[in-house]
Coordinates of C-alpha atoms in Angstrom, one line a residue:
L1063 CA -8.9 -34.4 2.2
V1064 CA -7.7 -33.1 5.6
A1065 CA -10.9 -31.2 6.4
M1066 CA -13.7 -29.3 4.7
S1067 CA -15.9 -26.4 6.0
L1068 CA -19.5 -27.1 5.0
P1069 CA -20.7 -23.6 5.8
A1070 CA -18.0 -22.1 3.5
L1071 CA -18.7 -24.6 0.7
A1072 CA -22.5 -23.9 1.0
L1073 CA -21.7 -20.4 -0.3
L1074 CA -20.8 -22.1 -3.6
G1075 CA -23.9 -24.2 -3.6
L1076 CA -21.9 -27.3 -2.6
E1077 CA -23.0 -29.8 0.1
A1078 CA -21.8 -33.2 1.3
P1079 CA -24.6 -35.8 1.1
A1080 CA -24.7 -37.7 4.4
A1081 CA -25.3 -40.9 2.5
D1082 CA -22.1 -40.9 0.5
R1083 CA -19.7 -38.7 2.5
E1084 CA -16.7 -40.7 1.3
A1085 CA -17.4 -40.1 -2.4
A1086 CA -17.9 -36.4 -1.7
E1087 CA -14.6 -36.2 0.2
A1088 CA -12.8 -37.9 -2.7
E1089 CA -14.4 -35.5 -5.2
A1090 CA -13.4 -32.5 -3.1
A1091 CA -9.8 -33.8 -2.9
L1092 CA -9.7 -34.3 -6.7
Y1093 CA -11.0 -30.8 -7.6
F1094 CA -9.7 -28.7 -4.8
S1095 CA -6.1 -30.0 -5.1
G1096 CA -6.1 -28.7 -8.6
N1097 CA -5.8 -32.2 -10.1
R1098 CA -9.0 -31.7 -12.0
L1099 CA -10.4 -28.4 -13.3
L1100 CA -14.0 -27.4 -12.6
A1101 CA -16.0 -26.8 -15.7
G1102 CA -15.6 -23.2 -16.9
S1103 CA -12.4 -22.5 -14.9
E1104 CA -9.9 -20.2 -16.4
P1105 CA -6.9 -20.4 -14.0
A1106 CA -5.0 -17.1 -13.5
A1107 CA -2.7 -15.4 -11.0
H1108 CA -3.0 -11.8 -9.9
C1109 CA -0.2 -9.3 -10.2
Y1110 CA 0.2 -6.8 -7.4
C1111 CA 2.9 -4.8 -5.6
G1112 CA 3.4 -3.9 -2.0
H1113 CA 5.1 -2.1 0.8
Q1114 CA 6.6 -4.8 3.0
F1115 CA 7.7 -3.9 6.5
G1116 CA 7.5 -0.2 5.4
S1117 CA 9.6 -0.4 2.2
F1118 CA 8.3 -0.7 -1.4
A1119 CA 9.1 -4.2 -2.6
G1120 CA 8.1 -3.7 -6.3
Q1121 CA 6.2 -6.4 -8.1
L1122 CA 5.0 -9.3 -6.0
G1123 CA 1.8 -11.1 -7.1
D1124 CA 0.2 -14.4 -6.4
G1125 CA 3.3 -16.6 -6.0
A1126 CA 1.3 -19.5 -4.6
A1127 CA -2.4 -18.8 -5.3
M1128 CA -4.3 -19.5 -8.5
Y1129 CA -7.8 -18.1 -9.4
L1130 CA -10.1 -20.8 -10.7
G1131 CA -12.8 -18.2 -11.5
E1132 CA -16.0 -16.8 -10.1
V1133 CA -18.9 -18.8 -8.9
L1134 CA -22.5 -17.5 -8.8
G1135 CA -23.8 -18.8 -5.5
P1136 CA -27.3 -20.0 -4.8
R1137 CA -28.2 -16.6 -3.2
G1138 CA -27.1 -14.7 -6.3
E1139 CA -23.8 -13.7 -4.7
R1140 CA -20.5 -13.8 -6.7
W1141 CA -17.6 -15.7 -5.1
E1142 CA -14.1 -15.8 -6.4
I1143 CA -12.4 -19.1 -5.7
Q1144 CA -8.7 -19.8 -5.7
L1145 CA -6.3 -22.6 -4.7
K1146 CA -3.4 -21.6 -2.5
G1147 CA -0.4 -23.8 -2.7
A1148 CA -1.1 -25.6 -6.0
G1149 CA 2.2 -24.8 -7.7
L1150 CA 4.1 -22.4 -9.9
T1151 CA 2.6 -19.2 -11.1
P1152 CA 4.2 -16.4 -13.2
F1153 CA 4.7 -14.6 -9.9
S1154 CA 6.4 -17.4 -7.9
R1155 CA 9.8 -15.6 -8.1
Q1156 CA 12.5 -18.0 -6.7
A1157 CA 9.9 -20.1 -4.8
D1158 CA 8.0 -23.3 -5.9
G1159 CA 4.4 -22.1 -5.4
R1160 CA 3.7 -24.8 -2.9
K1161 CA 2.4 -24.5 0.7
V1162 CA 2.8 -27.1 3.4
L1163 CA 0.5 -28.9 5.9
R1164 CA 1.5 -26.8 8.9
S1165 CA 0.8 -23.3 7.3
S1166 CA -2.3 -24.6 5.4
I1167 CA -4.0 -26.0 8.5
R1168 CA -3.4 -22.6 10.3
E1169 CA -4.9 -20.6 7.3
F1170 CA -7.8 -23.0 6.9
L1171 CA -8.8 -23.0 10.6
C1172 CA -8.3 -19.3 11.2
S1173 CA -10.3 -18.2 8.1
E1174 CA -13.3 -20.1 9.5
A1175 CA -12.6 -19.1 13.1
M1176 CA -12.7 -15.4 12.2
F1177 CA -15.9 -15.8 10.2
H1178 CA -17.7 -17.4 13.1
L1179 CA -16.4 -14.7 15.5
G1180 CA -18.2 -12.3 13.2
I1181 CA -15.1 -10.7 11.8
P1182 CA -14.9 -9.9 8.0
T1183 CA -12.6 -12.4 6.4
T1184 CA -11.8 -14.5 3.3
R1185 CA -13.2 -18.0 3.8
A1186 CA -11.6 -21.5 3.4
G1187 CA -13.6 -24.3 1.9
T1188 CA -11.2 -27.3 2.0
C1189 CA -7.7 -28.3 3.0
V1190 CA -6.2 -31.1 0.8
T1191 CA -2.7 -32.7 1.4
S1192 CA -0.4 -34.8 -0.6
D1193 CA 2.4 -37.3 -0.4
S1194 CA 4.6 -34.9 -2.4
K1195 CA 7.2 -33.2 -0.2
V1196 CA 9.0 -29.9 -0.3
V1197 CA 11.9 -28.7 1.8
R1198 CA 11.3 -25.7 4.2
D1199 CA 13.6 -24.0 6.6
I1200 CA 10.8 -23.1 9.1
F1201 CA 12.8 -20.8 11.4
Y1202 CA 15.4 -19.6 8.8
D1203 CA 18.1 -21.1 11.0
G1204 CA 19.7 -23.5 8.6
N1205 CA 17.7 -26.6 9.7
P1206 CA 15.5 -27.4 6.8
K1207 CA 13.0 -30.3 6.8
S1208 CA 10.7 -32.1 4.4
E1209 CA 7.0 -31.2 4.7
R1210 CA 3.9 -32.4 2.9
C1211 CA 2.5 -30.2 0.1
T1212 CA -1.0 -29.0 0.9
V1213 CA -3.6 -26.9 -0.9
V1214 CA -6.3 -24.6 0.6
L1215 CA -9.5 -23.6 -1.3
R1216 CA -10.0 -19.9 -0.5
I1217 CA -13.3 -18.1 -1.1
A1218 CA -14.0 -14.3 -1.1
S1219 CA -16.0 -11.7 -3.0
T1220 CA -12.6 -10.5 -4.2
F1221 CA -8.9 -10.9 -3.4
I1222 CA -8.0 -7.4 -4.7
R1223 CA -5.7 -5.6 -2.3
F1224 CA -4.3 -2.2 -1.7
G1225 CA -1.2 -3.5 -3.4
S1226 CA -3.2 -4.2 -6.5
F1227 CA -3.2 -0.4 -7.1
E1228 CA 0.5 -0.1 -6.5
I1229 CA 1.4 -1.6 -9.8
F1230 CA 1.4 1.9 -11.2
K1231 CA 3.9 3.3 -8.7
P1232 CA 6.9 5.1 -10.3
T1233 CA 10.4 4.5 -9.1
D1234 CA 10.5 4.6 -5.3
E1235 CA 13.0 7.1 -3.9
Y1236 CA 14.1 4.8 -1.1
T1237 CA 14.3 1.3 -2.7
G1238 CA 14.7 2.3 -6.4
R1239 CA 11.9 -0.2 -7.3
K1240 CA 8.9 0.6 -9.4
G1241 CA 5.6 -1.1 -10.4
P1242 CA 5.3 -3.0 -13.6
S1243 CA 2.5 -0.7 -15.0
V1244 CA 3.9 2.8 -14.5
N1245 CA 2.1 5.4 -16.7
R1246 CA -0.8 2.9 -17.4
N1247 CA -3.5 5.2 -16.0
D1248 CA -5.9 3.5 -18.4
I1249 CA -5.6 0.3 -16.3
R1250 CA -6.0 2.2 -13.0
I1251 CA -9.3 3.7 -14.3
Q1252 CA -10.5 0.2 -15.5
M1253 CA -9.7 -1.3 -12.1
L1254 CA -11.4 1.5 -10.2
D1255 CA -14.5 1.2 -12.4
Y1256 CA -14.6 -2.5 -11.8
V1257 CA -14.0 -2.4 -8.0
I1258 CA -16.5 0.4 -7.4
S1259 CA -19.3 -0.9 -9.7
T1260 CA -18.9 -4.5 -8.5
F1261 CA -18.3 -4.1 -4.7
Y1262 CA -19.6 -0.6 -4.0
P1263 CA -22.6 -0.4 -6.4
E1264 CA -24.4 2.2 -4.1
I1265 CA -21.4 4.6 -4.5
Q1266 CA -21.3 4.0 -8.3
E1267 CA -25.0 4.9 -8.4
A1268 CA -24.8 8.0 -6.2
Y1269 CA -21.9 9.5 -8.1
S1270 CA -22.2 8.2 -11.6
D1271 CA -21.7 11.7 -13.2
N1272 CA -18.7 12.8 -11.1
T1273 CA -15.6 10.5 -11.0
I1274 CA -13.6 12.4 -8.4
Q1275 CA -16.5 12.5 -6.0
R1276 CA -17.2 8.8 -6.6
N1277 CA -13.5 7.9 -6.0
A1278 CA -13.5 10.0 -2.8
A1279 CA -16.6 8.3 -1.5
F1280 CA -15.0 4.9 -2.3
F1281 CA -11.8 5.8 -0.5
K1282 CA -13.8 7.0 2.5
E1283 CA -15.7 3.7 2.7
V1284 CA -12.5 1.7 2.4
T1285 CA -11.1 3.8 5.2
K1286 CA -14.1 3.2 7.5
R1287 CA -14.2 -0.5 6.8
T1288 CA -10.5 -0.9 7.5
A1289 CA -10.9 1.1 10.8
R1290 CA -13.8 -1.1 11.9
L1291 CA -11.9 -4.3 10.9
V1292 CA -8.9 -3.4 13.0
A1293 CA -11.1 -2.5 15.9
E1294 CA -12.7 -6.0 15.7
W1295 CA -9.2 -7.5 15.7
Q1296 CA -8.2 -5.6 18.8
C1297 CA -11.3 -6.7 20.7
V1298 CA -10.5 -10.4 20.3
G1299 CA -6.8 -10.1 20.7
F1300 CA -6.0 -11.0 17.1
C1301 CA -2.6 -10.1 15.6
H1302 CA -2.2 -10.4 11.8
G1303 CA 1.6 -10.5 11.8
V1304 CA 2.3 -9.2 8.3
L1305 CA 0.3 -6.1 7.7
N1306 CA 2.0 -5.2 4.4
T1307 CA -0.1 -3.2 1.8
D1308 CA -0.4 -6.4 -0.3
N1309 CA -2.1 -8.1 2.6
M1310 CA -4.9 -5.4 3.0
S1311 CA -8.2 -6.1 1.3
I1312 CA -9.9 -3.5 -0.8
V1313 CA -13.3 -4.5 0.6
G1314 CA -12.2 -4.6 4.3
L1315 CA -11.6 -8.4 4.8
T1316 CA -9.0 -10.1 6.9
I1317 CA -6.8 -11.6 4.2
D1318 CA -3.6 -13.8 4.0
Y1319 CA -3.2 -15.8 7.2
G1320 CA 0.5 -16.4 7.8
P1321 CA 2.3 -15.9 11.1
F1322 CA -0.9 -14.6 12.8
G1323 CA -1.7 -15.3 16.5
F1324 CA -4.4 -14.8 19.0
M1325 CA -2.9 -13.2 22.1
D1326 CA -3.0 -15.3 25.3
R1327 CA -1.5 -13.3 28.2
Y1328 CA -2.5 -9.7 27.6
D1329 CA 0.6 -7.7 26.4
P1330 CA -0.1 -4.6 24.4
E1331 CA 3.3 -5.0 22.7
H1332 CA 2.7 -8.7 21.8
I1333 CA 4.4 -9.7 18.5
C1334 CA 3.0 -12.8 16.9
N1335 CA 5.5 -13.0 14.0
G1336 CA 8.8 -14.5 15.0
S1337 CA 10.5 -12.7 12.0
D1338 CA 9.1 -9.2 12.9
N1339 CA 12.4 -8.1 14.6
T1340 CA 11.4 -4.5 15.1
G1341 CA 7.9 -5.1 16.3
R1342 CA 6.4 -3.1 13.4
Y1343 CA 3.3 -5.3 13.4
A1344 CA 2.9 -5.7 17.2
Y1345 CA -0.7 -5.9 18.6
N1346 CA -0.8 -2.2 19.7
K1347 CA 0.6 -0.9 16.4
Q1348 CA -2.0 -2.5 14.2
P1349 CA -4.4 0.5 14.1
E1350 CA -1.7 3.0 13.2
I1351 CA -0.1 0.6 10.6
C1352 CA -3.4 0.1 8.8
K1353 CA -3.8 3.9 8.7
W1354 CA -0.3 4.1 7.2
N1355 CA -1.3 1.5 4.6
L1356 CA -4.4 3.5 3.7
G1357 CA -2.0 6.5 3.1
K1358 CA -0.1 4.3 0.6
L1359 CA -3.4 3.3 -1.1
A1360 CA -4.2 7.1 -1.4
E1361 CA -0.9 7.7 -3.1
A1362 CA -1.7 4.8 -5.5
L1363 CA -5.0 6.4 -6.6
V1364 CA -3.5 9.6 -7.9
P1365 CA -4.4 11.2 -10.3
E1366 CA -7.9 9.6 -10.2
L1367 CA -8.2 10.9 -6.7
P1368 CA -6.0 13.9 -5.8
L1369 CA -3.9 13.4 -2.6
E1370 CA -5.2 16.6 -0.9
I1371 CA -8.7 15.0 -1.0
S1372 CA -7.8 11.5 0.2
E1373 CA -5.4 12.7 2.9
L1374 CA -8.2 14.9 4.4
I1375 CA -10.6 11.9 4.3
L1376 CA -8.0 9.8 6.1
E1377 CA -7.4 12.3 8.8
E1378 CA -11.1 13.1 9.4
E1379 CA -12.5 9.5 9.2
Y1380 CA -10.0 6.8 10.3
D1381 CA -9.3 7.5 14.0
A1382 CA -12.8 8.6 14.7
E1383 CA -14.3 5.5 13.1
F1384 CA -11.8 3.2 14.9
E1385 CA -12.4 4.8 18.3
K1386 CA -16.2 4.7 17.9
H1387 CA -16.3 1.0 16.8
Y1388 CA -13.8 -0.1 19.3
L1389 CA -15.6 1.5 22.2
Q1390 CA -19.0 0.2 21.0
K1391 CA -17.6 -3.3 20.9
M1392 CA -15.9 -3.0 24.3
R1393 CA -19.1 -1.8 25.9
K1394 CA -20.8 -5.0 24.6
K1395 CA -17.9 -7.1 26.0
L1396 CA -18.4 -5.4 29.4
G1397 CA -22.2 -5.6 29.3
L1398 CA -22.7 -1.8 29.2
I1399 CA -25.9 -2.1 27.2
Q1400 CA -28.0 0.7 28.6
L1401 CA -25.9 3.9 28.8
E1402 CA -23.0 5.3 26.7
L1403 CA -20.9 7.3 29.2
E1404 CA -17.8 9.3 28.5
E1405 CA -16.0 7.5 31.4
D1406 CA -16.4 4.1 29.6
S1407 CA -13.2 4.6 27.7
K1408 CA -11.2 5.1 30.9
L1409 CA -12.9 2.0 32.4
V1410 CA -11.7 -0.1 29.4
S1411 CA -8.1 1.2 29.5
E1412 CA -8.0 0.5 33.3
L1413 CA -9.2 -3.0 32.7
L1414 CA -6.5 -3.6 30.1
E1415 CA -3.9 -2.1 32.4
T1416 CA -5.0 -4.4 35.2
M1417 CA -4.9 -7.4 32.8
H1418 CA -1.4 -6.3 31.8
L1419 CA -0.1 -5.9 35.3
T1420 CA -1.5 -9.3 36.4
G1421 CA -0.7 -11.2 33.1
G1422 CA -4.4 -12.0 32.7
D1423 CA -5.5 -14.2 29.8
F1424 CA -7.2 -11.8 27.4
T1425 CA -10.0 -14.2 26.2
N1426 CA -10.8 -15.9 29.4
T1427 CA -10.8 -12.7 31.5
F1428 CA -13.4 -11.2 29.3
Y1429 CA -15.4 -14.4 29.2
L1430 CA -15.5 -14.6 33.0
L1431 CA -16.8 -11.1 33.5
S1432 CA -20.4 -12.1 32.6
S1433 CA -20.5 -14.1 35.8
F1434 CA -19.5 -11.1 38.0
S1435 CA -22.2 -10.5 40.6
I1436 CA -23.2 -6.9 41.1
D1437 CA -24.3 -7.3 44.7
S1438 CA -21.6 -6.6 47.3
D1439 CA -21.6 -10.0 49.0
P1440 CA -18.0 -10.5 50.2
S1441 CA -18.1 -14.3 49.7
K1442 CA -19.3 -13.9 46.1
L1443 CA -16.6 -11.4 45.4
E1444 CA -13.9 -13.8 46.9
D1445 CA -15.2 -16.7 44.7
F1446 CA -15.0 -14.5 41.6
L1447 CA -11.5 -13.2 42.5
E1448 CA -10.4 -16.9 42.8
K1449 CA -11.7 -17.5 39.2
L1450 CA -10.2 -14.3 37.8
T1451 CA -6.8 -14.8 39.4
S1452 CA -6.6 -18.4 38.1
Q1453 CA -6.5 -16.8 34.6
C1454 CA -3.5 -14.6 35.6
A1455 CA 0.1 -15.6 34.7
S1456 CA 1.9 -17.8 37.3
V1457 CA 5.4 -17.0 38.5
E1458 CA 6.7 -19.7 36.1
E1459 CA 4.9 -18.2 33.1
L1460 CA 6.1 -14.7 34.0
K1461 CA 9.7 -16.0 34.2
V1462 CA 9.4 -17.4 30.7
A1463 CA 7.8 -14.1 29.5
F1464 CA 10.5 -11.8 31.0
K1465 CA 13.5 -14.1 30.4
P1466 CA 16.3 -11.8 29.1
Q1467 CA 16.9 -12.4 25.4
M1468 CA 20.4 -10.9 24.9
D1469 CA 23.7 -12.3 25.9
P1470 CA 24.9 -10.0 28.8
R1471 CA 28.2 -9.3 26.9
Q1472 CA 26.2 -8.3 23.8
L1473 CA 24.0 -6.0 25.8
S1474 CA 27.0 -4.3 27.5
M1475 CA 28.7 -3.8 24.1
M1476 CA 25.5 -2.3 22.7
L1477 CA 25.2 0.1 25.7
M1478 CA 28.8 1.2 25.2
L1479 CA 28.2 1.7 21.5
A1480 CA 25.1 3.8 22.1
Q1481 CA 27.3 6.2 24.1
S1482 CA 30.5 6.1 22.0
N1483 CA 29.2 5.8 18.4
P1484 CA 25.4 6.6 18.1
Q1485 CA 25.6 6.4 14.2
L1486 CA 26.9 2.9 14.2
F1487 CA 24.5 1.9 17.0
A1488 CA 21.5 3.2 14.9
L1489 CA 22.5 0.7 12.2
I1490 CA 22.4 -2.4 14.4
G1491 CA 20.0 -1.7 17.2
T1492 CA 17.4 0.6 18.6
K1493 CA 17.1 2.5 21.8
A1494 CA 13.6 1.0 22.3
N1495 CA 15.0 -2.6 22.0
I1496 CA 17.8 -1.9 24.5
N1497 CA 15.3 -0.3 27.0
K1498 CA 13.0 -3.3 26.6
E1499 CA 15.8 -5.7 27.4
L1500 CA 16.9 -3.7 30.5
E1501 CA 13.2 -3.7 31.6
R1502 CA 13.2 -7.5 31.1
I1503 CA 16.3 -8.0 33.2
E1504 CA 14.8 -5.9 36.0
Q1505 CA 11.5 -7.7 35.9
F1506 CA 13.2 -11.1 35.8
S1507 CA 15.4 -10.3 38.8
K1508 CA 12.3 -9.2 40.8
L1509 CA 10.6 -12.5 39.9
Q1510 CA 13.4 -14.5 41.5
Q1511 CA 12.3 -13.2 44.9
L1512 CA 8.5 -13.4 44.2
T1513 CA 6.5 -16.3 45.8
A1514 CA 3.3 -17.6 44.4
A1515 CA 1.4 -16.4 47.5
D1516 CA 2.8 -12.9 47.1
L1517 CA 1.8 -12.8 43.4
L1518 CA -1.7 -14.1 44.2
S1519 CA -2.3 -11.5 46.9
R1520 CA -1.0 -8.7 44.6
N1521 CA -3.2 -9.8 41.7
K1522 CA -6.3 -10.0 44.0
R1523 CA -5.7 -6.5 45.2
Q1524 CA -5.3 -5.1 41.7
W1525 CA -8.4 -6.9 40.4
K1526 CA -10.5 -5.8 43.5
E1527 CA -9.7 -2.2 42.7
W1528 CA -10.9 -2.5 39.1
L1529 CA -14.0 -4.6 40.0
E1530 CA -15.1 -1.9 42.4
K1531 CA -15.1 0.7 39.5
Y1532 CA -16.9 -1.8 37.3
R1533 CA -19.5 -2.4 40.0
V1534 CA -20.1 1.4 40.3
R1535 CA -20.5 1.6 36.5
L1536 CA -23.0 -1.3 36.4
Q1537 CA -24.9 0.3 39.2
K1538 CA -25.5 3.3 36.9
E1539 CA -27.0 1.0 34.3
I1540 CA -29.4 -0.4 36.9
E1541 CA -30.5 3.1 38.1
S1542 CA -31.6 3.9 34.5
I1543 CA -34.0 1.0 34.1
S1544 CA -37.1 -0.4 35.8
D1545 CA -36.5 -4.2 35.6
A1546 CA -33.1 -5.2 37.0
D1547 CA -33.6 -8.9 36.3
T1548 CA -34.4 -8.4 32.6
W1549 CA -31.5 -6.1 32.3
N1550 CA -29.1 -8.6 33.9
T1551 CA -30.4 -11.4 31.5
D1552 CA -29.8 -9.1 28.5
R1553 CA -26.4 -8.0 29.8
V1554 CA -25.2 -11.6 30.2
R1555 CA -26.6 -12.5 26.7
V1556 CA -24.8 -9.6 25.1
M1557 CA -21.6 -10.4 26.8
N1558 CA -21.7 -14.1 26.0
S1559 CA -22.2 -13.3 22.3
N1560 CA -19.3 -10.9 22.2
N1561 CA -16.7 -12.7 24.4
P1562 CA -15.7 -16.0 22.8
K1563 CA -15.0 -19.0 25.0
Y1564 CA -12.9 -20.6 22.2
I1565 CA -10.3 -19.0 19.9
L1566 CA -7.6 -20.6 17.7
R1567 CA -4.8 -20.5 20.2
N1568 CA -1.4 -21.4 18.9
Y1569 CA -1.1 -24.5 21.1
I1570 CA -4.5 -25.8 19.8
A1571 CA -3.4 -25.3 16.2
Q1572 CA 0.0 -26.9 17.0
N1573 CA -1.7 -30.0 18.5
A1574 CA -3.9 -30.4 15.4
I1575 CA -0.8 -29.9 13.1
E1576 CA 1.3 -32.5 14.8
A1577 CA -1.6 -35.0 14.7
A1578 CA -2.1 -34.3 11.0
E1579 CA 1.6 -34.6 10.2
N1580 CA 1.3 -38.1 11.8
G1581 CA -1.6 -38.9 9.5
D1582 CA -4.5 -38.2 11.9
F1583 CA -6.8 -35.5 10.6
S1584 CA -9.4 -35.9 13.3
E1585 CA -8.1 -33.1 15.5
V1586 CA -8.2 -30.6 12.7
R1587 CA -11.8 -31.6 12.2
N1588 CA -12.6 -31.4 15.9
V1589 CA -11.1 -27.9 16.2
L1590 CA -13.0 -26.7 13.1
K1591 CA -16.2 -27.9 14.7
L1592 CA -15.3 -26.2 17.9
L1593 CA -14.5 -22.9 16.2
E1594 CA -17.8 -22.9 14.4
N1595 CA -19.5 -22.1 17.8
P1596 CA -16.9 -20.0 19.6
F1597 CA -19.4 -18.4 22.0
Q1598 CA -21.0 -21.6 23.3
E1599 CA -20.0 -24.3 25.8
A1600 CA -19.0 -27.2 23.5
E1601 CA -21.3 -30.1 24.2
Y1602 CA -19.9 -31.8 21.1
F1603 CA -16.7 -32.3 23.1
R1604 CA -17.0 -33.8 26.5
E1605 CA -14.2 -31.6 27.8
V1606 CA -12.2 -33.3 30.6
Q1607 CA -11.3 -31.0 33.4
E1608 CA -8.2 -32.2 35.1
D1609 CA -8.4 -32.7 38.8
A1610 CA -4.9 -31.5 39.3
E1611 CA -4.2 -27.8 39.1
E1612 CA -3.0 -26.7 35.7
E1613 CA 0.5 -26.1 37.1
G1614 CA 0.8 -29.8 37.7
A1615 CA -0.6 -30.7 34.3
T1616 CA 1.8 -28.4 32.5
A1617 CA 4.8 -29.8 34.2
T1618 CA 4.3 -33.1 32.4
A1619 CA 3.0 -31.3 29.3
A1620 CA 6.4 -29.6 29.1
A1621 CA 7.8 -33.1 28.2
C1622 CA 5.5 -32.6 25.1
A1623 CA 3.8 -35.9 25.6
Q1624 CA 1.0 -35.9 23.0
E1625 CA -1.6 -37.5 25.3
T1626 CA -0.9 -35.0 28.1
R1627 CA -1.2 -32.1 25.6
S1628 CA -4.6 -33.1 24.3
R1629 CA -6.1 -33.4 27.7
L1630 CA -6.2 -29.6 28.4
P1631 CA -9.7 -28.2 27.7
Y1632 CA -9.8 -26.1 24.5
C1633 CA -10.7 -23.0 26.5
S1634 CA -7.7 -23.4 28.8
K1635 CA -5.0 -20.7 28.9
P1636 CA -2.0 -22.2 27.3
P1637 CA 0.4 -24.7 28.9
L1638 CA 4.0 -23.7 29.6
W1639 CA 5.3 -25.5 26.5
A1640 CA 3.2 -23.2 24.3
S1641 CA 5.5 -20.2 25.1
E1642 CA 8.2 -22.0 23.1
L1643 CA 6.1 -22.0 19.9
C1644 CA 7.5 -19.6 17.3
V1645 CA 5.6 -18.8 14.0
T1646 CA 7.6 -17.0 11.3

């Protein structure tokens, strides 16, 4: 057993007795590796299709996940449980159905991190590893390595996806692929009846005598849940990485944790998946991509829900629900608890623009704002600016971020090609990619002349401008209430329960993975414990603050010495070596 989440296992009515923890861990390893079946289990794998990176891929299915069955929990809730990584299924295609320690630790930790952040998600109960090895080419670069097979116990009300309804899709006009159950409308009806009566019983009850109305109400609810889910992601800087239709939950959960990432330095175009070459699933594209995926679900529900009805629902509901939920959440993050003003949306976008210009750490900038003092004492403002600018990117970090990625000869050839043969250019590159590279080169050359002192003074000036607007907006809150002290206490409380101190940053996950690959699972367990209380100062960990400035600490950290790595506080913005991490 690498680790287990007691809050997740409690859903199934399981607990680890303090007296005999060792026996409980051994039992968990036995059953949740798939080596012994739970009584009543009927292992199965789920067949689904999907649009992957915008193209219909045909039949996919659970290639590495096996249902064990459904558990009736102590509170009367039904939970489906499945093992991910336990071996071959009928849908493994050319793969072996196994998962490895690296990816399993990431899925296990992030499932639980998201739950404790208050974001709808599938859960993870255990992570069990093995001495068996499989070979994986992590970066698809011809350098395979042996990794330990690992299994995660996943828990959810259902694992049915948008792609589950795409098994009926007739031949796709672009890819020539089709679903395995074309013309089987009887199965589509059966699935809709099951999903709606089981997971949307109030809709089933309200429209029991009109199937079209019932299906429309169901699609509307899925649309709204999906919009709210993505708004939650955007507000914590979470990037999913692979928002294919087969990775979208029919009940609005975050599902399938692969090359995900929490954004560190705020960059609206942040891409967390190293194999997303076109940036289809970049941070700022997530809302529109999820809307596109809902469009594909709408197509998959025809004829049980005519397209003219579902398309109208999508247009009327999705954007409005997303904007409403996003702004509500952002108001809480900024402590705007009294008034809802139209100008709030502009204040949020100006904050994000300032964060972008200064390379501010997304999580830590929001976390700091609760300590902003509304009175206009210059020395307090100066102290606060010091704290805020310490969360901005250093010259070194910016040089890494804007380092040109193309060979100059390749770039010059692409520019010539764009002029002389636009058709050929369109096959091998995009105008957006070239423009981005030119922008990188320009930024990189400016950075060569920039001193740390210049950067600091520029950052302070930009933050000062935004903080003045923020102060004016907070002042309006005060004018509408009678007791400023109570308001301030409430404001800080709301902000501190909406702005996490701890998230699963890539470098934190990487440290835990490297320790586990060397046989030490304590860091995985420590991080799990930390992520169970993301909004609180971790007393459990006596976090050591380095005396040296972080710049000094990261210089040695760049040498990747394990002991240096682990000394950074878990709430710290990432060290320089973290920028080299690539998740595919």
